PDB file of C-alpha atoms in Angstrom:
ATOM      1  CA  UNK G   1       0.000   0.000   0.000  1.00  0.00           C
ATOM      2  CA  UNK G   2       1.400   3.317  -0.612  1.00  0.00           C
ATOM      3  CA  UNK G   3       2.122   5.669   2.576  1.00  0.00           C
ATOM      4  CA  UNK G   4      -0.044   8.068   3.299  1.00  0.00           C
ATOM      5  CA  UNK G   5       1.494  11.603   3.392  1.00  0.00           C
ATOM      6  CA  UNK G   6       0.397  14.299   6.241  1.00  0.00           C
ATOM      7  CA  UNK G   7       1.790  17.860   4.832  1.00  0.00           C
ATOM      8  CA  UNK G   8       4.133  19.534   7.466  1.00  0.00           C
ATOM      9  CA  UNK G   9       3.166  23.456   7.842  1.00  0.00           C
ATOM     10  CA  UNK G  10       4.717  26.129  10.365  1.00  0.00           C
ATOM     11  CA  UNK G  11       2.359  27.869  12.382  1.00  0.00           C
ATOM     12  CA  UNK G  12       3.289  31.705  11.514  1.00  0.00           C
ATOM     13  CA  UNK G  13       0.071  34.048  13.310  1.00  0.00           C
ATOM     14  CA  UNK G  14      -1.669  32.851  16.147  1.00  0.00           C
ATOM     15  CA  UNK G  15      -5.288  34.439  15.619  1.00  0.00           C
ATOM     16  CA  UNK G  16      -8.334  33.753  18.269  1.00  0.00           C
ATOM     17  CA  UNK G  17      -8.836  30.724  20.459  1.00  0.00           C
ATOM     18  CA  UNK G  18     -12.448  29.109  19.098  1.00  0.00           C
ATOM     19  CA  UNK G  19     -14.223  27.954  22.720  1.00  0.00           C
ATOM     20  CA  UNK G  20     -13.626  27.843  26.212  1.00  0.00           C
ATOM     21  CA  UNK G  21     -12.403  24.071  27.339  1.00  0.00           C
ATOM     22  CA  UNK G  22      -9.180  22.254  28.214  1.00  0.00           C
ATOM     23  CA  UNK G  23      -7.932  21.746  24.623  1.00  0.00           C
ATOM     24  CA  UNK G  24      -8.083  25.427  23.811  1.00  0.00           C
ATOM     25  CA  UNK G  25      -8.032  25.054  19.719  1.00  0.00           C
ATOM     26  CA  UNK G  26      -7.488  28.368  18.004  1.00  0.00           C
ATOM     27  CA  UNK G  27      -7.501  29.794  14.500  1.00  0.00           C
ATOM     28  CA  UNK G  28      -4.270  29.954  12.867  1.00  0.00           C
ATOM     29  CA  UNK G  29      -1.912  31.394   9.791  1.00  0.00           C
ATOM     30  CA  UNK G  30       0.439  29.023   8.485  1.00  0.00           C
ATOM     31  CA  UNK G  31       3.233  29.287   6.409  1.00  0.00           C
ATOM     32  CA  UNK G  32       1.384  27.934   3.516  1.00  0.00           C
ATOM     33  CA  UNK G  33      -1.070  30.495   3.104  1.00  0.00           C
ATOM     34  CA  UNK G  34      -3.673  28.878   4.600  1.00  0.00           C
ATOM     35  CA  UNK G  35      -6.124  29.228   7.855  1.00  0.00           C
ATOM     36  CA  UNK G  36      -6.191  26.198  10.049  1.00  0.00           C
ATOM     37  CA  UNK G  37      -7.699  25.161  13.531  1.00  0.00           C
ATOM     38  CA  UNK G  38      -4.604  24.152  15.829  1.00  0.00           C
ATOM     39  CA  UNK G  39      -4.960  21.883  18.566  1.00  0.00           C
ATOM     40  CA  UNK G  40      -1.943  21.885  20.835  1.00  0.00           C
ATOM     41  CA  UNK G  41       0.216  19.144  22.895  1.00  0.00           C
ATOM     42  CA  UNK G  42       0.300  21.788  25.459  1.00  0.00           C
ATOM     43  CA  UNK G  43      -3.322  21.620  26.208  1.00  0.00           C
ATOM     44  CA  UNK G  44      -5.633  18.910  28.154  1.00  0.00           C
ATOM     45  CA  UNK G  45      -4.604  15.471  27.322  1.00  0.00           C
ATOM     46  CA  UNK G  46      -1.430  16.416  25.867  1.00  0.00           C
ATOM     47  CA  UNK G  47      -0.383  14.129  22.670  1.00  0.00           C
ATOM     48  CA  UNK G  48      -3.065  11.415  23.167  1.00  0.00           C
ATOM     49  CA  UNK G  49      -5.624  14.414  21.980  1.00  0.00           C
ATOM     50  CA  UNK G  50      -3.421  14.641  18.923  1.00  0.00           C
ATOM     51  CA  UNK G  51      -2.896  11.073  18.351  1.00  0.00           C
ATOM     52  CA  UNK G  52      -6.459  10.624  18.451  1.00  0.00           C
ATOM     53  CA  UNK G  53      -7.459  13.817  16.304  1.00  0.00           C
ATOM     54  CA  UNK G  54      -4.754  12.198  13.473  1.00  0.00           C
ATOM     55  CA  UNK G  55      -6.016   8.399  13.462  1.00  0.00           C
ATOM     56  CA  UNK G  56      -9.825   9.271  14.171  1.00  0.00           C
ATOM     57  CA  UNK G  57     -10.015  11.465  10.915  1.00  0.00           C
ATOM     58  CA  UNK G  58      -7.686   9.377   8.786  1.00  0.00           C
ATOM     59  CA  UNK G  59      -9.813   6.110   9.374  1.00  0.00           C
ATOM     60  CA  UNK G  60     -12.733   8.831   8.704  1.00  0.00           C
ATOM     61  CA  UNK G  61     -11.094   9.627   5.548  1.00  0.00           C
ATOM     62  CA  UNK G  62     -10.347   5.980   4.546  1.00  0.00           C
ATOM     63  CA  UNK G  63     -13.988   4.982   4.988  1.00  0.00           C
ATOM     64  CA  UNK G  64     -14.855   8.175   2.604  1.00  0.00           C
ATOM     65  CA  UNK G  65     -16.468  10.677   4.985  1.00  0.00           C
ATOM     66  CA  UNK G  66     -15.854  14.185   4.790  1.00  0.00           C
ATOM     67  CA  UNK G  67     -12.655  15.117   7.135  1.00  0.00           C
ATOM     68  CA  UNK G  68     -10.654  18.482   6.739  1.00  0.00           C
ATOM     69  CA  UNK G  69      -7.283  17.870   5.445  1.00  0.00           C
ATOM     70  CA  UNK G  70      -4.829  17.176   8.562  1.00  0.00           C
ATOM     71  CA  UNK G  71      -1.253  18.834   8.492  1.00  0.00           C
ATOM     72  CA  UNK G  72       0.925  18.945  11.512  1.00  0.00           C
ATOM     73  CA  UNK G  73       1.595  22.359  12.773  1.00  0.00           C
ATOM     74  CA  UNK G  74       5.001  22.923  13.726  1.00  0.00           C
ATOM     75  CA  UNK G  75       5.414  26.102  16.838  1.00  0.00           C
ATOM     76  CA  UNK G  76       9.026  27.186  16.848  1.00  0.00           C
ATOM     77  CA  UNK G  77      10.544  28.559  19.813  1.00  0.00           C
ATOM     78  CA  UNK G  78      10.050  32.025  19.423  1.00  0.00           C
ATOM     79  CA  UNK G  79       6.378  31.634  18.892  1.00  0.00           C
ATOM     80  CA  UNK G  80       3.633  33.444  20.828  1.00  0.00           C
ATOM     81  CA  UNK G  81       5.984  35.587  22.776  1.00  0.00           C
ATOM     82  CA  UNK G  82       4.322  38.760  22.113  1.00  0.00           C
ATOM     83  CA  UNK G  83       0.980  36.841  23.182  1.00  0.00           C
ATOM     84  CA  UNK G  84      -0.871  39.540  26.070  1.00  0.00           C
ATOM     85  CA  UNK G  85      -2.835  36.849  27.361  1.00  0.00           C
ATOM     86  CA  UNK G  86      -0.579  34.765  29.627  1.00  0.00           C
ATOM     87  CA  UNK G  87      -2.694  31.465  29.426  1.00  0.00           C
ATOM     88  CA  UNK G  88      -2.307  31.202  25.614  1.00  0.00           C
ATOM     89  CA  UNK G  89       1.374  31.820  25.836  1.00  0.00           C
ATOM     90  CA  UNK G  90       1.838  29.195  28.121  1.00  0.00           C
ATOM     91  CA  UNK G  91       0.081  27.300  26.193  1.00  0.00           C
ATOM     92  CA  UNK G  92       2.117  28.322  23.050  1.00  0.00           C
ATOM     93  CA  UNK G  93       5.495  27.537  25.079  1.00  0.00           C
ATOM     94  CA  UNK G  94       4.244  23.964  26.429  1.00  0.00           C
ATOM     95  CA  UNK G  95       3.255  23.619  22.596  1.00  0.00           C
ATOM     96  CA  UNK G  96       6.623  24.045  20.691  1.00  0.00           C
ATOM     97  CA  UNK G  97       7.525  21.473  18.523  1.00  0.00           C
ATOM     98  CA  UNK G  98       4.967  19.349  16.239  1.00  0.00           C
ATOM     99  CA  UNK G  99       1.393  20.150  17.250  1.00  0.00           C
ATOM    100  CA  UNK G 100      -2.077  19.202  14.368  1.00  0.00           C
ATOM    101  CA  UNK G 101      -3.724  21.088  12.302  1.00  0.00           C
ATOM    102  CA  UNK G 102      -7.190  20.636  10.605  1.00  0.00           C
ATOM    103  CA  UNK G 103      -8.097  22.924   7.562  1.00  0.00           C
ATOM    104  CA  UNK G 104     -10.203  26.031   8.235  1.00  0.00           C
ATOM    105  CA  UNK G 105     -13.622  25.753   6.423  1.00  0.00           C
ATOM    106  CA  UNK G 106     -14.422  29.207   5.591  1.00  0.00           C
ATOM    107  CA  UNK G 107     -17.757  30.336   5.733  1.00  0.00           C
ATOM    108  CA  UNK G 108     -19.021  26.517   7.285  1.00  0.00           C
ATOM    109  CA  UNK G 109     -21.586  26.410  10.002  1.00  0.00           C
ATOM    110  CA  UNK G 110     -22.450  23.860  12.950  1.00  0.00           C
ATOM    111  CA  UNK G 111     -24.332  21.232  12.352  1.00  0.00           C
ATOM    112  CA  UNK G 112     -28.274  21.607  13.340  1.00  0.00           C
ATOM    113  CA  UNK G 113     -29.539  17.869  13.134  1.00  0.00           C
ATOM    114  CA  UNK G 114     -33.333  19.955  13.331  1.00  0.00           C
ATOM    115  CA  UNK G 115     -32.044  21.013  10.055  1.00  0.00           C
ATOM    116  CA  UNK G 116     -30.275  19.641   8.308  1.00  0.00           C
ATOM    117  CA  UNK G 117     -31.119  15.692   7.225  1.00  0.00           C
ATOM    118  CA  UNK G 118     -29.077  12.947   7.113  1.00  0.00           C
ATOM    119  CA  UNK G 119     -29.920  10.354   5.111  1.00  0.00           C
ATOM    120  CA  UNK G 120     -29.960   6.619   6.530  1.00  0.00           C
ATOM    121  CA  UNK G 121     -26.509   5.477   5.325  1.00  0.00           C
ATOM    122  CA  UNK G 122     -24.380   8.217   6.051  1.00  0.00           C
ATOM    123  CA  UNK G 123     -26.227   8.286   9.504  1.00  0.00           C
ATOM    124  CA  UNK G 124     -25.276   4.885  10.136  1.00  0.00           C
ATOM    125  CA  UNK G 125     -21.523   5.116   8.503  1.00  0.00           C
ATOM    126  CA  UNK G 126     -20.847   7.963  11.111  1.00  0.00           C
ATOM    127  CA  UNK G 127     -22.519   5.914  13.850  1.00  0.00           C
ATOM    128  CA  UNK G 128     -20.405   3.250  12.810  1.00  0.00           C
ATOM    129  CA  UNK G 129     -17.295   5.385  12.808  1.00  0.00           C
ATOM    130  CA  UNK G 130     -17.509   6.760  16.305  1.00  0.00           C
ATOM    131  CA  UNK G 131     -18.509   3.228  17.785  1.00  0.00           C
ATOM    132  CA  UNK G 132     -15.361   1.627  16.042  1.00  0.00           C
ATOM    133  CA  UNK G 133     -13.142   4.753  17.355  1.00  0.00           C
ATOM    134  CA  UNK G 134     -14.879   5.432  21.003  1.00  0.00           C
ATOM    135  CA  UNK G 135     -15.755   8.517  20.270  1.00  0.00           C
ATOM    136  CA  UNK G 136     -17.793   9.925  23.004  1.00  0.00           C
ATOM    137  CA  UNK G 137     -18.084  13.785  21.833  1.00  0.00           C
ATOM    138  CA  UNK G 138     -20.931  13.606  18.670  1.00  0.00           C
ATOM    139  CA  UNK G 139     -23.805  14.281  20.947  1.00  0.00           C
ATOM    140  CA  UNK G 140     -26.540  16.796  20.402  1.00  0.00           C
ATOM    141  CA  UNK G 141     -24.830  18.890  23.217  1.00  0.00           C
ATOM    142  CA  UNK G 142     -22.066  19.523  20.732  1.00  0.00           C
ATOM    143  CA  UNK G 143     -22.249  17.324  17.079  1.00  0.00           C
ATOM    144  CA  UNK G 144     -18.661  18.350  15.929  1.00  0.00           C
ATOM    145  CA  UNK G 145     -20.101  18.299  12.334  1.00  0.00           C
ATOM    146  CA  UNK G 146     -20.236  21.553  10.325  1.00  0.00           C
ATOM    147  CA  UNK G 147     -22.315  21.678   7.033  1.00  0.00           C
ATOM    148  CA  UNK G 148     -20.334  23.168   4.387  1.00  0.00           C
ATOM    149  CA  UNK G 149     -21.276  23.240   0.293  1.00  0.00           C
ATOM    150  CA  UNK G 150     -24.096  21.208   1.203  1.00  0.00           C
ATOM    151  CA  UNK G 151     -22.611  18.557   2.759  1.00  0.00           C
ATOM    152  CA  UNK G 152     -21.682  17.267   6.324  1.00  0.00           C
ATOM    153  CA  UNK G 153     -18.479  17.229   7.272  1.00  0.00           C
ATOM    154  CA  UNK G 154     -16.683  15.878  10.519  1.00  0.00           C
ATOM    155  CA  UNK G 155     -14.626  17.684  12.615  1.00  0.00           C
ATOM    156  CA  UNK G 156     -12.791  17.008  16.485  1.00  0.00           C
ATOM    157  CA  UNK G 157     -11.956  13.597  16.792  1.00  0.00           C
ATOM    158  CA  UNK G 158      -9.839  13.759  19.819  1.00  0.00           C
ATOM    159  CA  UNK G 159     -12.530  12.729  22.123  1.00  0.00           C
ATOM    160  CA  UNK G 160     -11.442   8.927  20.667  1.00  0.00           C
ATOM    161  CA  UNK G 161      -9.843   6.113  21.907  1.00  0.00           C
ATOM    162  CA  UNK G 162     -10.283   6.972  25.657  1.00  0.00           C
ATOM    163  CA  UNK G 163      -8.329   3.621  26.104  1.00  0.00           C
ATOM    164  CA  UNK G 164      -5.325   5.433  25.801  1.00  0.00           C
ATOM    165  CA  UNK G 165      -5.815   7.710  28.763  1.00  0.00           C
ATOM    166  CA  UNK G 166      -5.600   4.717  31.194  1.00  0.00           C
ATOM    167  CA  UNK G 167      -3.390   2.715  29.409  1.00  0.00           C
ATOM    168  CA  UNK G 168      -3.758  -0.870  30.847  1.00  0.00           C
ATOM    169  CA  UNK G 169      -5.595  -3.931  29.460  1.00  0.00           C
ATOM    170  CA  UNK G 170      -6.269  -2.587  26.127  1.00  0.00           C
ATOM    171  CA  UNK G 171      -7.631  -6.015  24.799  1.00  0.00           C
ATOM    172  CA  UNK G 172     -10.106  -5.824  26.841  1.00  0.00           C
ATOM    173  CA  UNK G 173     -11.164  -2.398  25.996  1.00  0.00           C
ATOM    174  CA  UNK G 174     -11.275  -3.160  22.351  1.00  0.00           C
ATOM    175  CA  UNK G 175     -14.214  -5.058  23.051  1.00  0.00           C
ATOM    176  CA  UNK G 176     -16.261  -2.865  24.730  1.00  0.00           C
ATOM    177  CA  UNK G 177     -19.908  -2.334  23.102  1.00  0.00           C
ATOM    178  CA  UNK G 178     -19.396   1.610  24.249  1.00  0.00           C
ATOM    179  CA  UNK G 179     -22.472   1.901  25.595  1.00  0.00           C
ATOM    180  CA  UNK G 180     -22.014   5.789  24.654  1.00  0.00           C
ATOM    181  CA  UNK G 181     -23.360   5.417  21.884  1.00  0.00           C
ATOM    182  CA  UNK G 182     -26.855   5.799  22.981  1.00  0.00           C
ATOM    183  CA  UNK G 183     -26.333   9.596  23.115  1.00  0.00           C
ATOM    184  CA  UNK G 184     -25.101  10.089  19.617  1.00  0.00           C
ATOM    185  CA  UNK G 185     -26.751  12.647  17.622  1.00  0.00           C
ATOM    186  CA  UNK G 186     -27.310  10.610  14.343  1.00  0.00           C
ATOM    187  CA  UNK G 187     -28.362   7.404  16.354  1.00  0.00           C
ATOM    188  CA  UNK G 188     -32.034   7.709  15.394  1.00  0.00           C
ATOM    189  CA  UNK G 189     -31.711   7.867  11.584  1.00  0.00           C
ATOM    190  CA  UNK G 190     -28.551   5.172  12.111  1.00  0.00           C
ATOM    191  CA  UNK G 191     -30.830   1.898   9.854  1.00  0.00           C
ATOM    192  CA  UNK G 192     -28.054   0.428   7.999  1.00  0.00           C
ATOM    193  CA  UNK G 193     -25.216  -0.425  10.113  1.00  0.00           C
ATOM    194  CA  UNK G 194     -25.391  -4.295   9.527  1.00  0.00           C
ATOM    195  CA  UNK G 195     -24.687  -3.145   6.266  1.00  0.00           C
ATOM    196  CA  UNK G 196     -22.110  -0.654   6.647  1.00  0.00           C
ATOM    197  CA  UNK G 197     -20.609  -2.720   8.924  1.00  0.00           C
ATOM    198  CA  UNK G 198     -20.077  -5.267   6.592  1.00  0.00           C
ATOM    199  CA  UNK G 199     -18.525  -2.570   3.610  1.00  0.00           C
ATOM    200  CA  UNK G 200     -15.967  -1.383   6.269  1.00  0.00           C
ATOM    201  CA  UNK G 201     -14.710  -4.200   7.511  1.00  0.00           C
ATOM    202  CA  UNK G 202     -13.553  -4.962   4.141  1.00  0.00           C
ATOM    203  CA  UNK G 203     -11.989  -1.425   3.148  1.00  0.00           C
ATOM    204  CA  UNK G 204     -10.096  -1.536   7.119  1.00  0.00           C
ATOM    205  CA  UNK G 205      -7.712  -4.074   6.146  1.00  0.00           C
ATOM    206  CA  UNK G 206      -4.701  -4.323   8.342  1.00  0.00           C
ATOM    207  CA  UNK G 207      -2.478  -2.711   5.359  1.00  0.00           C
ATOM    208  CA  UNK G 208      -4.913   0.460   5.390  1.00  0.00           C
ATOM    209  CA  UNK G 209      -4.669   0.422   9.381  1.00  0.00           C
ATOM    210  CA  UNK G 210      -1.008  -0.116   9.664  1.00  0.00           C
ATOM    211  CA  UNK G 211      -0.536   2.783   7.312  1.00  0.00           C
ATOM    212  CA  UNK G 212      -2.889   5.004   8.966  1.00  0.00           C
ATOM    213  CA  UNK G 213      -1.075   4.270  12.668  1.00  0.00           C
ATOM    214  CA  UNK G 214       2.279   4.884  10.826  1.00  0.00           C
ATOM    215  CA  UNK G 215       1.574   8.133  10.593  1.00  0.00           C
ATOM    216  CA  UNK G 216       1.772   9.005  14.169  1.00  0.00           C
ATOM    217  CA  UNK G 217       4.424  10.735  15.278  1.00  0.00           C
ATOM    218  CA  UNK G 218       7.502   9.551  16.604  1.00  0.00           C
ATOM    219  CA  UNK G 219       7.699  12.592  19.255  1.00  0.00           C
ATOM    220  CA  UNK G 220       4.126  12.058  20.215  1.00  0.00           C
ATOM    221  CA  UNK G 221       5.172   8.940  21.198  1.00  0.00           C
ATOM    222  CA  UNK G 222       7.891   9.258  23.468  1.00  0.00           C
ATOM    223  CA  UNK G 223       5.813   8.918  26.725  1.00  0.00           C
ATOM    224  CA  UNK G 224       7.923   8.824  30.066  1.00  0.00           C
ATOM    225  CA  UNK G 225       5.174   7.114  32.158  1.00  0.00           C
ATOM    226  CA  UNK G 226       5.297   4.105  30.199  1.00  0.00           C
ATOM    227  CA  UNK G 227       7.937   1.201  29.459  1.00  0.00           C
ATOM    228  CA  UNK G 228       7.243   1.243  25.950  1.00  0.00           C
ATOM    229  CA  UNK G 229       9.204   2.224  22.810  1.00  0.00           C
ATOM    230  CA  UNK G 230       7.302   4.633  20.420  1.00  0.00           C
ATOM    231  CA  UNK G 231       6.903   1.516  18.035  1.00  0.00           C
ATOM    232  CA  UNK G 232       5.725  -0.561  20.761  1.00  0.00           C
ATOM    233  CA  UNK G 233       3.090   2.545  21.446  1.00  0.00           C
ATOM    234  CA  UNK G 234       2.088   1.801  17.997  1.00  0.00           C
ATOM    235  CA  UNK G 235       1.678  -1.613  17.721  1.00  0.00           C
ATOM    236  CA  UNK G 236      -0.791  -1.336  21.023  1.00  0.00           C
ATOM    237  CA  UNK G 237      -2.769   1.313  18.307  1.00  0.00           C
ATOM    238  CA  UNK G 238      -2.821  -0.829  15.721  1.00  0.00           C
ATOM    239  CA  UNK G 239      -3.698  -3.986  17.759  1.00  0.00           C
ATOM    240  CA  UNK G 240      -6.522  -2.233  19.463  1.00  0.00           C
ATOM    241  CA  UNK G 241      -7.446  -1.028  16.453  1.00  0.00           C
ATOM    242  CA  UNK G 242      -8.022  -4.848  14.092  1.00  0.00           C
ATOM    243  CA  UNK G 243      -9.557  -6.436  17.367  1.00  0.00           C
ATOM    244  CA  UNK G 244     -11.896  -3.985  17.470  1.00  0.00           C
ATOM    245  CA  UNK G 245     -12.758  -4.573  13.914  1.00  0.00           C
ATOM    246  CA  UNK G 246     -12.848  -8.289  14.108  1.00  0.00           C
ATOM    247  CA  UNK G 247     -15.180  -7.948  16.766  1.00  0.00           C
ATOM    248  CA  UNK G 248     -17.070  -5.657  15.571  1.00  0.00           C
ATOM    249  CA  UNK G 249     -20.520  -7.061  16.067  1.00  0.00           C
ATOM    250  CA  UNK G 250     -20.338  -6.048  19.850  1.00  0.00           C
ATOM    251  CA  UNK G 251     -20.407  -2.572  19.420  1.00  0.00           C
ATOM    252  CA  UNK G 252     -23.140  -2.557  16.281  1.00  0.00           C
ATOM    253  CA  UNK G 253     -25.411  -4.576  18.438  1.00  0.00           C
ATOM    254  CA  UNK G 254     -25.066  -2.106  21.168  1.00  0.00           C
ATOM    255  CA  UNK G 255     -25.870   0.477  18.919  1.00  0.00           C
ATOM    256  CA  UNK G 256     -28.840  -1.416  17.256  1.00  0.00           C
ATOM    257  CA  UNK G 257     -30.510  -1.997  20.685  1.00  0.00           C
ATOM    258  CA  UNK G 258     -29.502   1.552  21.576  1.00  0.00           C
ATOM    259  CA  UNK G 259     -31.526   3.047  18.836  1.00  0.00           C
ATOM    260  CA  UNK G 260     -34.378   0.660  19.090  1.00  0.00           C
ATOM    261  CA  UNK G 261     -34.741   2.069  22.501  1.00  0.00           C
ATOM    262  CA  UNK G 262     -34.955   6.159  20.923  1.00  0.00           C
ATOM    263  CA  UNK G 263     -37.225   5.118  17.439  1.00  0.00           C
TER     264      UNK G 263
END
């Protein structure tokens, strides 16, 4: 399989944080020309947010959805030190080095599920997605969806993998049924995931999900708390990743009895 490639941009003009929260995204100049939302390993949760921003909305991307390009965002020392507000340029200084970036979507707007209708498949591919990924964060509280040129698009996947935040027994976590999903916002309209299930499964081979965990980074991996080599880090990814896809059926029968419980 060919690599995948993740373009490699310098962060040049830090413009406005977006929300309130412990990640503290912002809007951002790069060196490219280009407007992007920054999330930064200074922030919250650190790497793991990043790491599970980068493989959420690749495997996203694989299985066709609509995902912003990703780039990593590089901060250079001298960033943010004319920053007046002393929490973002801590934030900035805790953030040097490789940080993500997601493309900004200029003139896109939230998603309003009152509004705007999803159809029954791409309902229950999303569903899907964020069972497969433990995504907890696509509620009705806060979809991370915009709707932009008429069509949905997913945003803020580092909610996923909440494995990774413990770190211990991760076989058993990649069984879980995620009994979050009951409060996803596309849950209702979700009538096809037998059969979406059974489409990805074959496009997630282990070549597409090797490739997609190669792309982590090797300085996001380099976790003191652990006795594990950045490759090692990734191979607990990746395995995580195919159990939970060969045993998939535990998590789309959650979410069928789930949404027989809100229709």
């Amino acid at each position: 399989m060919t690599p995948l490639e993740i373009r490699k941009v310098t962060v040049t003009r830090y413009i406005t944080p977006l929300r309130e929260g412990g990640s503290l995204p912002a809007l951002a100049d790069a060196d490219d020309g280009f407007k992007y939302v920054v999330k930064f390993r200074g922030a919250g949760h650190g790497v793991k947010a990043l790491i599970a921003e980068l493989l959420g909305s690749e495997i996203a991307r694989k299985l066709g959805l609509k995902i912003p390009e990703i780039v990593y965002a590089e901060l250079d020392e001298a960033f943010g030190r004319t920053e007046g507000d002393e929490e973002i340029q801590d934030l900035l200084r805790a953030s040097q080095g490789l940080n993500i970036g997601m493309h900004f979507l200029s003139g896109a707007i939230n998603f309003d599920p009152v509004a705007v209708e999803v159809d029954e498949e791409l309902a229950s591919r999303i569903v899907w997605l964020d069972a497969f990924i433990t995504n907890i964060d696509r509620t009705f509280r806060n979809t991370n969806m915009l709707h932009w040129h008429k069509e949905v698009w997913l945003i803020d996947n580092g909610a996923s993998f909440y494995f990774h935040h413990s770190w211990n027994n991760w076989e058993k976590q990649a069984r879980t049924p995620f009994a979050y999903i009951k409060d996803h916002v596309l849950l209702s309209q979700a009538g096809m995931l037998d059969e979406v299930d059974s489409a990805f499964r074959k496009q997630l081979t282990d070549d597409a999900l090797r490739t997609i965990v190669d792309l982590i980074p090797e300085e996001w991996l380099e976790w003191e708390y652990v006795d594990q080599t950045p490759q090692q880090i990734r191979d607990v990814y990746f395995n995580f990743l195919t159990t939970r896809l060969a045993n998939s059926g535990i998590f789309v029968n959650e979410a069928k009895h789930a949404r027989e419980a809100v229709i």
